[in-house]
mmCIF file of C-alpha atoms (C1' of nucleotides) in Angstrom:
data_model
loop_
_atom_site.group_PDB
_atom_site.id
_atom_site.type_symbol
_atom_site.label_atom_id
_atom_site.label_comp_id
_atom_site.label_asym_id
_atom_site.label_seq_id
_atom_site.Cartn_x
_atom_site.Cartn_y
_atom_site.Cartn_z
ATOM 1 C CA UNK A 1 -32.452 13.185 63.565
ATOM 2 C CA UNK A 2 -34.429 16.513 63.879
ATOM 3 C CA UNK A 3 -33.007 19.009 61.267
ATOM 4 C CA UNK A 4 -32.290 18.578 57.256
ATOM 5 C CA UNK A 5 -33.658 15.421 56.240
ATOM 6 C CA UNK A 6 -32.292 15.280 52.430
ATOM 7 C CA UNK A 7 -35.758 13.628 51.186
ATOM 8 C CA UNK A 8 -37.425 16.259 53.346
ATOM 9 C CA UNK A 9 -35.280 18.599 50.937
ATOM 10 C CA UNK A 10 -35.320 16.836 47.479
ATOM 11 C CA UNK A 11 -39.606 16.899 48.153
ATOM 12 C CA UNK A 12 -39.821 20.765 48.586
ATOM 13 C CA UNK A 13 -36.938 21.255 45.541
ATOM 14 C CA UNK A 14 -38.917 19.013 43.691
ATOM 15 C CA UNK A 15 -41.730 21.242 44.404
ATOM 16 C CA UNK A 16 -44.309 18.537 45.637
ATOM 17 C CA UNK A 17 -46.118 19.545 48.926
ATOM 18 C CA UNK A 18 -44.559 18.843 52.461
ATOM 19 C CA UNK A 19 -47.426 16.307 54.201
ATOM 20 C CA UNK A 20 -47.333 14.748 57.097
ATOM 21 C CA UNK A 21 -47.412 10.954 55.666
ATOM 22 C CA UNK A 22 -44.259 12.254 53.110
ATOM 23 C CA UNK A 23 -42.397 13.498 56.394
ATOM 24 C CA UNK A 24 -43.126 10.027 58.441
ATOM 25 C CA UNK A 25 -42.182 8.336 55.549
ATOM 26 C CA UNK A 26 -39.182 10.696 55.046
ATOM 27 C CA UNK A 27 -38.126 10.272 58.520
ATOM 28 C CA UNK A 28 -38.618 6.667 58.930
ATOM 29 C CA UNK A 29 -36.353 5.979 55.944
ATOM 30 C CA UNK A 30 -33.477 8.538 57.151
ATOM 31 C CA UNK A 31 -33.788 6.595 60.441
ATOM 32 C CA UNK A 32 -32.764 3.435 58.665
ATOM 33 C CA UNK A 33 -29.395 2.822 56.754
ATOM 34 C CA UNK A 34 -30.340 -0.312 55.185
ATOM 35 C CA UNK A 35 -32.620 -1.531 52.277
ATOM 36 C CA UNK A 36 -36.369 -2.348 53.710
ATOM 37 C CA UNK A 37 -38.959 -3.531 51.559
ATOM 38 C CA UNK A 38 -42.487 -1.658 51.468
ATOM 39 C CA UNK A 39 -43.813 -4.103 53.423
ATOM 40 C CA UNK A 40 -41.475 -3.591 55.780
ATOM 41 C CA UNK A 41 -41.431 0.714 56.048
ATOM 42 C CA UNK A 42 -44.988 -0.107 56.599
ATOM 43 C CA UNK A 43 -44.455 -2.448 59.551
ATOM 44 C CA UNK A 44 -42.255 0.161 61.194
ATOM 45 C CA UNK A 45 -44.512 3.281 60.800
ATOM 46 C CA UNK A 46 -47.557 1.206 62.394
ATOM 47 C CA UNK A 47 -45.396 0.418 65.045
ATOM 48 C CA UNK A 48 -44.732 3.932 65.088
ATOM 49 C CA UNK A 49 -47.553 4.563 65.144
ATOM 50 C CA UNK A 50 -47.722 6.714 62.166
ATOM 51 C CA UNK A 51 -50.876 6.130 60.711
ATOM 52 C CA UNK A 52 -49.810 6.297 56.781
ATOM 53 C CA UNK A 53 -52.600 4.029 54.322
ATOM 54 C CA UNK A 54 -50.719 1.591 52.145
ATOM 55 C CA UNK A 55 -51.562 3.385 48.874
ATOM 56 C CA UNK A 56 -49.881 6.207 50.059
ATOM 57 C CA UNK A 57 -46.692 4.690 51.246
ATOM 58 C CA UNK A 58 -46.401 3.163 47.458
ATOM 59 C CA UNK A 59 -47.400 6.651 46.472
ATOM 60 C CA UNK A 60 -44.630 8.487 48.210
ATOM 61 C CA UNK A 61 -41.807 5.310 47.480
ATOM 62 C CA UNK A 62 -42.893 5.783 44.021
ATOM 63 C CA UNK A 63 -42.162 9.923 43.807
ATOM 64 C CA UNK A 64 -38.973 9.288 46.146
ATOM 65 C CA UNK A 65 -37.453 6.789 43.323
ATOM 66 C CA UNK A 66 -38.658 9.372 40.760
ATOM 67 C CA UNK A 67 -36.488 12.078 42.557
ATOM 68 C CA UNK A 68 -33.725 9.733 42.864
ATOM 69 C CA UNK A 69 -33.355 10.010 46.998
ATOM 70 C CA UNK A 70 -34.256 6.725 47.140
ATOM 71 C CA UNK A 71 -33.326 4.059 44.630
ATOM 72 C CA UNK A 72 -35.392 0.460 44.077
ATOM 73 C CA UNK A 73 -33.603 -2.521 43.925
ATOM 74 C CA UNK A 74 -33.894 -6.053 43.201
ATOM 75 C CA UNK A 75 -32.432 -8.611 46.003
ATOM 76 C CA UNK A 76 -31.410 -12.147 44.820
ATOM 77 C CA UNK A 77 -34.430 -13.227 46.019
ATOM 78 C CA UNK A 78 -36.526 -11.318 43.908
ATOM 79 C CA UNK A 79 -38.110 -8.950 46.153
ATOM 80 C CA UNK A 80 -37.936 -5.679 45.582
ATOM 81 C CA UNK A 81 -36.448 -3.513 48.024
ATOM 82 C CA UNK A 82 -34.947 0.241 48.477
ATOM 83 C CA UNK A 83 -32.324 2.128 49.433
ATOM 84 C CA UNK A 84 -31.975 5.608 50.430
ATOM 85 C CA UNK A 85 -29.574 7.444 48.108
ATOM 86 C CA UNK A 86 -27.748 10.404 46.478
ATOM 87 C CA UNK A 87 -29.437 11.183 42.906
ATOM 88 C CA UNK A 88 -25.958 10.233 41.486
ATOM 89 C CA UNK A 89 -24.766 7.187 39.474
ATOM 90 C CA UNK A 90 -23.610 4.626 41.413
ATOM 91 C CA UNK A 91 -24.015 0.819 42.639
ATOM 92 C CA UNK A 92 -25.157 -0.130 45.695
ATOM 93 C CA UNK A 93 -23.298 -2.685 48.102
ATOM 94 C CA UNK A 94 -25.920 -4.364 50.325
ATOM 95 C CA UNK A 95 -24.454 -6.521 53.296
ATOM 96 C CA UNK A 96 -26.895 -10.047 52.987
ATOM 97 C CA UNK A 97 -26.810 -9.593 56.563
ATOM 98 C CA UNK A 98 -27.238 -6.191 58.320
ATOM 99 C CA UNK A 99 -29.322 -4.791 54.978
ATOM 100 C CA UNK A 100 -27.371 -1.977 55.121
ATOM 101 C CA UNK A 101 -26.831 -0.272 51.523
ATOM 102 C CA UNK A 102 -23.512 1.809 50.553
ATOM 103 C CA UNK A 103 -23.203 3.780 47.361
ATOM 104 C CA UNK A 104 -20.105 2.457 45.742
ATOM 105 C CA UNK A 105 -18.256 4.909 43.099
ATOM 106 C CA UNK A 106 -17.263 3.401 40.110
ATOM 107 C CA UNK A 107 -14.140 2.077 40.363
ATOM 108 C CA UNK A 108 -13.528 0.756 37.337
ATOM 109 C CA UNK A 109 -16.932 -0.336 35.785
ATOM 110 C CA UNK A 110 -17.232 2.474 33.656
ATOM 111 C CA UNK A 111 -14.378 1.332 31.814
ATOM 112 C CA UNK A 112 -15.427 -2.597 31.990
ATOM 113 C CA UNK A 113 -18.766 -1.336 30.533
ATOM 114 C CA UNK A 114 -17.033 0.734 27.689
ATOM 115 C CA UNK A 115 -15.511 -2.482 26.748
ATOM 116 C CA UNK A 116 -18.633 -4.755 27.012
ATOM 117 C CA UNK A 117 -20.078 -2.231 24.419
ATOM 118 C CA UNK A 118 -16.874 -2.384 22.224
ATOM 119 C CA UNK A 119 -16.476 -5.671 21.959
ATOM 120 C CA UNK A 120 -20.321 -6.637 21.389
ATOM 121 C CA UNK A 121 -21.351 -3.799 19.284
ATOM 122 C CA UNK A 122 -24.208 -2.376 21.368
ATOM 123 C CA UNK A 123 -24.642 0.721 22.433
ATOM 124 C CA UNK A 124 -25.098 0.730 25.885
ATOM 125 C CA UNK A 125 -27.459 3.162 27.795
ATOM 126 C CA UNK A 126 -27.780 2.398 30.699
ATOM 127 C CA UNK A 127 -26.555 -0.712 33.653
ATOM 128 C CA UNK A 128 -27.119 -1.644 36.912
ATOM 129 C CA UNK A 129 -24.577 -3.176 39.040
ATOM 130 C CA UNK A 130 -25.795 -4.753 42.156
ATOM 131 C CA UNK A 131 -23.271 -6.185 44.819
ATOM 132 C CA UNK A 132 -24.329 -8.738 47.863
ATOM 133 C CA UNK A 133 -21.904 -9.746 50.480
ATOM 134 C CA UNK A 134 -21.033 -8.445 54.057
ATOM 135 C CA UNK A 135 -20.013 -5.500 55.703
ATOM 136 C CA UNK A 136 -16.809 -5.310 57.798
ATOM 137 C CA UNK A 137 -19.096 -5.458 60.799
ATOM 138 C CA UNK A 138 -20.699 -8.080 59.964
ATOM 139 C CA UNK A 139 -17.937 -9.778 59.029
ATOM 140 C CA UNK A 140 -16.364 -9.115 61.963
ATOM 141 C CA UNK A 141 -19.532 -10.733 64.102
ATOM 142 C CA UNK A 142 -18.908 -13.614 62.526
ATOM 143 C CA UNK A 143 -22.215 -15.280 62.850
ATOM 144 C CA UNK A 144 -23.463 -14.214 66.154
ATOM 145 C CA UNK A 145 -26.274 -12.413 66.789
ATOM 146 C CA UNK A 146 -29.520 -12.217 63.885
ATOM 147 C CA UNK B 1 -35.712 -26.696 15.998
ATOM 148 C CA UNK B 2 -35.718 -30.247 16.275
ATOM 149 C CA UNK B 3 -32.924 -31.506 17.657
ATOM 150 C CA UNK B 4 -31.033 -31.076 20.813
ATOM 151 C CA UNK B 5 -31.960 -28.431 23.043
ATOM 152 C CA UNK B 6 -29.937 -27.463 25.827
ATOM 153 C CA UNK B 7 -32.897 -27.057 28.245
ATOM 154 C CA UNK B 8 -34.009 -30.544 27.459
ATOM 155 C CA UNK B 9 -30.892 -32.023 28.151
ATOM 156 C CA UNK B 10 -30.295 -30.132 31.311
ATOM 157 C CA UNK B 11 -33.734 -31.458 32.394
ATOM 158 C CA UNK B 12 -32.404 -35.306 32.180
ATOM 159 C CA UNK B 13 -29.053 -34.495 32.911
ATOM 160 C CA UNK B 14 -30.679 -33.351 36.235
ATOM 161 C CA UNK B 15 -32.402 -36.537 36.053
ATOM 162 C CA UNK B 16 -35.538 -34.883 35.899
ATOM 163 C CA UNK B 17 -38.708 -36.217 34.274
ATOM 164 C CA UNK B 18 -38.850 -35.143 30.678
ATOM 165 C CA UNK B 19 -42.901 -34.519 30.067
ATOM 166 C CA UNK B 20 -44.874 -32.852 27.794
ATOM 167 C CA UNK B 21 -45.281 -29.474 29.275
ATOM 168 C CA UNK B 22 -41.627 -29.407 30.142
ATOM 169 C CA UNK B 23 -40.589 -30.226 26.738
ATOM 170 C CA UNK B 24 -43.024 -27.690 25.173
ATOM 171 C CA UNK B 25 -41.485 -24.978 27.675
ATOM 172 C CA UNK B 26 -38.179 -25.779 26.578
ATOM 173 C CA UNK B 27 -39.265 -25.457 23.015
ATOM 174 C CA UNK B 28 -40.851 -22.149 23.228
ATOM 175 C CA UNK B 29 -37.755 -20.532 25.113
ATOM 176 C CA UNK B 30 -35.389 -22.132 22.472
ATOM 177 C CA UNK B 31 -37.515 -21.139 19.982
ATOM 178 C CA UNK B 32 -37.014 -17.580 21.469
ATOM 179 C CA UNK B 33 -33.943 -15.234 21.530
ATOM 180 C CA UNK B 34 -35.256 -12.083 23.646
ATOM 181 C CA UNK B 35 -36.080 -12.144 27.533
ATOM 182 C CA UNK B 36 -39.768 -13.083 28.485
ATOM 183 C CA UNK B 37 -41.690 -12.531 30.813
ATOM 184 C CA UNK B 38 -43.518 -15.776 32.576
ATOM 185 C CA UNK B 39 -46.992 -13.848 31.061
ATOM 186 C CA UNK B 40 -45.462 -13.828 27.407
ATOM 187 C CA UNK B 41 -44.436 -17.511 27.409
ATOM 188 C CA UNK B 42 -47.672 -18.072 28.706
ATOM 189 C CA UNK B 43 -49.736 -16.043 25.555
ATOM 190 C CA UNK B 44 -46.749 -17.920 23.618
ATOM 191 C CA UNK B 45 -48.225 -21.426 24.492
ATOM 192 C CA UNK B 46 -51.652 -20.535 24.068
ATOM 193 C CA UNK B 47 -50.742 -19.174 20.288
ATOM 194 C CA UNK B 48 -49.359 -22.182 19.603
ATOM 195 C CA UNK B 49 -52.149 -24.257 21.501
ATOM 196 C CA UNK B 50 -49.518 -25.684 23.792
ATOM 197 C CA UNK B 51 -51.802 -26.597 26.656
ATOM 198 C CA UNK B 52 -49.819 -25.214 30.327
ATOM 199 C CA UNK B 53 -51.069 -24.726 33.150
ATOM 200 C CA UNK B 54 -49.748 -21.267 33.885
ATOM 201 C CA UNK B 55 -48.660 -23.461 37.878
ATOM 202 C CA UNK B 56 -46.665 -25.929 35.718
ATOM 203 C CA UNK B 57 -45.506 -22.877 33.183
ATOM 204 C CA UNK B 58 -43.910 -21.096 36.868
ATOM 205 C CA UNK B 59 -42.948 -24.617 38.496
ATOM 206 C CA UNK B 60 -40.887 -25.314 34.682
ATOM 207 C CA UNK B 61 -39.797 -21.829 34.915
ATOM 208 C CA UNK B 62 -38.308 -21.838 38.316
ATOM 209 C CA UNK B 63 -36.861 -25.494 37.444
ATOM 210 C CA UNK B 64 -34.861 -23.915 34.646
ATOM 211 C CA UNK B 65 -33.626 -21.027 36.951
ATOM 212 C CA UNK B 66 -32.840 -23.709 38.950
ATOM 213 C CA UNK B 67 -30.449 -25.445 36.182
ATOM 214 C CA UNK B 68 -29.255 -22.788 35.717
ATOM 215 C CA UNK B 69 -30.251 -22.935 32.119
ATOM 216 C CA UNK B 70 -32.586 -19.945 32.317
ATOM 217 C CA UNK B 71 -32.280 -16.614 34.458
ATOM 218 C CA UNK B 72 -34.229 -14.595 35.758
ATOM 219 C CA UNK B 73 -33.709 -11.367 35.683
ATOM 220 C CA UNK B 74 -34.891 -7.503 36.665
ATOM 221 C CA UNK B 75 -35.961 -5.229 33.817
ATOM 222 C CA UNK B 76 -35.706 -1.570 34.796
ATOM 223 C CA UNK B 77 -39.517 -1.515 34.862
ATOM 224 C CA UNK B 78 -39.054 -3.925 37.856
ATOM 225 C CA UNK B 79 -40.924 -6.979 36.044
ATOM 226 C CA UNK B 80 -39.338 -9.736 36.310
ATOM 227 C CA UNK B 81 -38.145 -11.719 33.023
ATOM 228 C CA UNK B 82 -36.272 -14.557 31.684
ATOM 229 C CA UNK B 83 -33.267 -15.228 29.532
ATOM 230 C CA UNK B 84 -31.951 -18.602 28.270
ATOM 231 C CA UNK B 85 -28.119 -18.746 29.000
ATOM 232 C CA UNK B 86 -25.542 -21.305 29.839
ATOM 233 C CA UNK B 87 -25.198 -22.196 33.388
ATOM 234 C CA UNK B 88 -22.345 -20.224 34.495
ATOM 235 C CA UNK B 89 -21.382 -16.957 36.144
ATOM 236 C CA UNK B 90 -21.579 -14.221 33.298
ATOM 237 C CA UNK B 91 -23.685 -10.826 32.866
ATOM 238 C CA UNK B 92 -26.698 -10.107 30.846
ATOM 239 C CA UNK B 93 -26.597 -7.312 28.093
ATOM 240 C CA UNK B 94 -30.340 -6.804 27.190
ATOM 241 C CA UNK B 95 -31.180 -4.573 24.124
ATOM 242 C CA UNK B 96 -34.321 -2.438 24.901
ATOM 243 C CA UNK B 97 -35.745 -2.678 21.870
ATOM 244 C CA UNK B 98 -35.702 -5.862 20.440
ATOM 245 C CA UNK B 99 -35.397 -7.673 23.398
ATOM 246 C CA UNK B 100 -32.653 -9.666 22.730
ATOM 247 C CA UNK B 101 -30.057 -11.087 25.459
ATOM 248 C CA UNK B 102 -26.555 -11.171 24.998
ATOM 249 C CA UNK B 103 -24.298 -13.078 27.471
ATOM 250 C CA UNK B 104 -21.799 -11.247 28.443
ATOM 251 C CA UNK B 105 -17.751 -12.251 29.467
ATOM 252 C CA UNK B 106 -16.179 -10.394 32.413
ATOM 253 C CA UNK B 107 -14.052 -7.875 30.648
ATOM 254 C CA UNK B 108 -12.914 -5.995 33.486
ATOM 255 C CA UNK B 109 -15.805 -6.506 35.800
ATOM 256 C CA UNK B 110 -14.386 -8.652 38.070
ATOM 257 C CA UNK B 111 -11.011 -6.051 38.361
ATOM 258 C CA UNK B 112 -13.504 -3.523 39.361
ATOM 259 C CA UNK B 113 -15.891 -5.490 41.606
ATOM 260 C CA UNK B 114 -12.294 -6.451 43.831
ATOM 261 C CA UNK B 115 -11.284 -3.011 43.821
ATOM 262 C CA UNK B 116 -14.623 -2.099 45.167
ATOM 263 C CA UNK B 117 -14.274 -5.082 47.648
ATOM 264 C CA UNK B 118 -10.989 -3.812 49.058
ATOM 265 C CA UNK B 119 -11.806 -0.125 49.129
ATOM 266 C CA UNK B 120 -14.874 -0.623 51.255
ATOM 267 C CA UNK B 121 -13.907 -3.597 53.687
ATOM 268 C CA UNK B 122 -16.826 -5.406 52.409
ATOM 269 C CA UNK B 123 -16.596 -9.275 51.559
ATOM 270 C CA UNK B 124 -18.586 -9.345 48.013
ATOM 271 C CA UNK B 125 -19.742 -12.793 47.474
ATOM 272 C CA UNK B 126 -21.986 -12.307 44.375
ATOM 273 C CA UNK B 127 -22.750 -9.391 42.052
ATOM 274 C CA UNK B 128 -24.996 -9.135 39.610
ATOM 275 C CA UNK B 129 -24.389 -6.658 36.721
ATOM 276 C CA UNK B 130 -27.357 -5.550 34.300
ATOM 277 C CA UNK B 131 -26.358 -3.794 30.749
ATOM 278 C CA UNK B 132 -29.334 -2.007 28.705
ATOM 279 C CA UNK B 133 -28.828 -0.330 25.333
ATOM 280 C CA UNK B 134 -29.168 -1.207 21.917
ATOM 281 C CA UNK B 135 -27.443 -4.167 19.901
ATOM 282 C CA UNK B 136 -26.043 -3.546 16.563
ATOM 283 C CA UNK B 137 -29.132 -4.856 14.834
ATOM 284 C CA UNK B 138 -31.579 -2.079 16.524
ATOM 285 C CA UNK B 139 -29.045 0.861 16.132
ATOM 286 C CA UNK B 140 -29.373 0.258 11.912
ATOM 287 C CA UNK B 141 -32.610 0.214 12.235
ATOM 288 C CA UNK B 142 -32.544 3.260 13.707
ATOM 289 C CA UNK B 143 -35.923 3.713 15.199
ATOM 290 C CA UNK B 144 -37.808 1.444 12.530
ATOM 291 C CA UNK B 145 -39.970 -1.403 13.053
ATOM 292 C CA UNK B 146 -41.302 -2.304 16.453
ATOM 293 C "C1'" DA C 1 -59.944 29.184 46.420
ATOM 294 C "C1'" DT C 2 -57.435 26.026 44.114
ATOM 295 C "C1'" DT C 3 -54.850 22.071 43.492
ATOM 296 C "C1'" DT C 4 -52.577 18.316 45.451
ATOM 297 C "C1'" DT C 5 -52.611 14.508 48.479
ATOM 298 C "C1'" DT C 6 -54.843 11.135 51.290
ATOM 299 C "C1'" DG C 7 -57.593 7.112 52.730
ATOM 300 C "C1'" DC C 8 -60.447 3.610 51.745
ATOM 301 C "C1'" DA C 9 -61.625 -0.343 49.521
ATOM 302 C "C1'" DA C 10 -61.807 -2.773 45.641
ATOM 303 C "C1'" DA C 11 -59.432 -4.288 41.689
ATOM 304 C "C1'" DC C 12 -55.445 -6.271 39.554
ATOM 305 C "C1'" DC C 13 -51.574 -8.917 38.436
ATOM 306 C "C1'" DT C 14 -48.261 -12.162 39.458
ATOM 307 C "C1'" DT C 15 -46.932 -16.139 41.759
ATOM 308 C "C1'" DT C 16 -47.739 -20.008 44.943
ATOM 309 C "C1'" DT C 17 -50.160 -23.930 47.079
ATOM 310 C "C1'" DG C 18 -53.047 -28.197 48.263
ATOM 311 C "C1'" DC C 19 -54.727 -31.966 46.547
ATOM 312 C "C1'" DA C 20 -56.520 -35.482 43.529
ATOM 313 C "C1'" DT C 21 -55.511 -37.262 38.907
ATOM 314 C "C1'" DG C 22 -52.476 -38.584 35.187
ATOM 315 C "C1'" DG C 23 -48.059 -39.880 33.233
ATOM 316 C "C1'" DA C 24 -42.946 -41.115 33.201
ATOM 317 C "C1'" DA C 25 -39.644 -44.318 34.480
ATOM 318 C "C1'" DT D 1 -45.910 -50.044 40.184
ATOM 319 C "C1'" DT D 2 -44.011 -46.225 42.089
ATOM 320 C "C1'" DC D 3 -43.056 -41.542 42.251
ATOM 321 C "C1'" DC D 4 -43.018 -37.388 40.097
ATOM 322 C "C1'" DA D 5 -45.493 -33.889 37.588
ATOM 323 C "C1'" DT D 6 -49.791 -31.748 36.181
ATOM 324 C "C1'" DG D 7 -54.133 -29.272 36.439
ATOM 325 C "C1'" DC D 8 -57.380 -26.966 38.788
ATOM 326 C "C1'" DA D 9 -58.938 -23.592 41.535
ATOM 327 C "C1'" DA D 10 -58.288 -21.139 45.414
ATOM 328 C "C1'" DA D 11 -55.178 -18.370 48.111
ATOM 329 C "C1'" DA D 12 -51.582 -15.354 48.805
ATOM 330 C "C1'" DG D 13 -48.814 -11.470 47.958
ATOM 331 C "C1'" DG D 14 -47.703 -7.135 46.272
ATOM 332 C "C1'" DT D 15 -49.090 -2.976 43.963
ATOM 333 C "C1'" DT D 16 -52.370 0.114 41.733
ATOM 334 C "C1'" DT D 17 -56.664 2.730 41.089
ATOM 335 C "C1'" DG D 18 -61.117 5.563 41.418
ATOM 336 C "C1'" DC D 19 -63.200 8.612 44.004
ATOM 337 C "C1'" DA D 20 -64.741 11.580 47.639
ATOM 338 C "C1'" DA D 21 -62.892 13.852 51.682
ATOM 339 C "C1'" DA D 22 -59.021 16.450 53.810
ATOM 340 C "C1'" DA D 23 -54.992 19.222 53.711
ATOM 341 C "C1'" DA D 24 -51.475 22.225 51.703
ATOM 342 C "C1'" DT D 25 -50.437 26.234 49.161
#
DNA sequence: ATTTTTGCAAACCTTTTGCATGGAA
DNA sequence: TTCCATGCAAAAGGTTTGCAAAAAT
């Protein structure tokens, strides 16, 4: 966990100063492979006790998504959550279980998209493909523990 | 206008109350093509001195969702907005300019969304698939009008 | 030394809730 | 007449902002 931290990385390339709140926060997302909400990265650096203020946590989610290591996302609930990720297209995979987030490579969407747009006549900039279900380990739990 | 409206027969199909405010909502979405956002149905009402409370304008709102009839969905801003649609399994293809959404058949995605299944071990039980562009209207109109 | 970032606290915006009243069936 | 739905107003979230102090370059 010591070492390159890739949003420790994308920060200095993006040439925004290395603080200590953007390294907690940096750090406490690397240390966790699923989707939390802000609420939630807050919760874990007070337990940490990290002492990062609120506004500052929303500050540094806010640059992350802007640099693309991190990625917002809207769960079928509504709330908003994120994801830590590679500042590539792609579609996330969230288990409804475990939270945890995997980029998913296209795999055919591209070309399901190209035909959306051919067939309705828009021209289509940008989409967002969102996919909920559970992860082979979770899966494989059945329903056991939370 | 007058007339059946889908919303208002959902609402007694569902063997819901049909009331004033309800019926008004239903009216104003009909009455509307684009996504809105619960804030521009509520200046909506208030134009046309539809009196809502904005609680009963989110209670009618979520109600629709509900139904089915309506959707809710995530702008790339991250507010939230509506579109009407028929209740059934389908993707949203939003132009960015005008506002308009287009309902969407599979065309592929669901080929892609089972490849992506059985490539990553997951079990995908829902997926949600956002388009944003232009529709053929906007694109003449190059950069026109608002 | 300069510029960016932080913390605080208040403001803001959106959405929800409790409860008494009013309206549909 | 009986429930369901509404309005109000307050509360509850979640997120943003202004500004002076603190930290990074």
């Amino acid at each position: 966990m010591i070492g390159s931290n890739p949003i420790v990385e994308a920060l200095s390339a993006g040439g925004y100063r290395m603080t200590g709140p953007r390294r907690a926060v940096a750090d406490l997302i690397a240390g966790h492979d699923g989707h939390f909400t802000a609420a939630e990265l807050e919760l874990a650096a007070r337990e940490r006790r990290l002492d990062i203020s609120r506004a500052t946590l929303f500050r540094a989610l806010d640059l992350l998504t802007e640099l693309g290591v991190v990625e917002r996302l809207d769960l079928p609930t509504g709330e908003h959550a994120y994801v830590p990720c590679a500042p590539a297209h792609h579609h996330h995979l969230i288990c409804s279980r475990c939270g945890r987030a995997t980029d998913v490579a296209d795999c055919g969407v591209a070309e399901a998209v190209g035909e959306i747009a051919r067939r309705s006549g828009y021209r289509i900039d940008s989409h967002r493909l969102e996919l909920f279900g559970l992860c082979r380990h979770c899966q494989a739990k059945t329903t056991t523990d939370a």
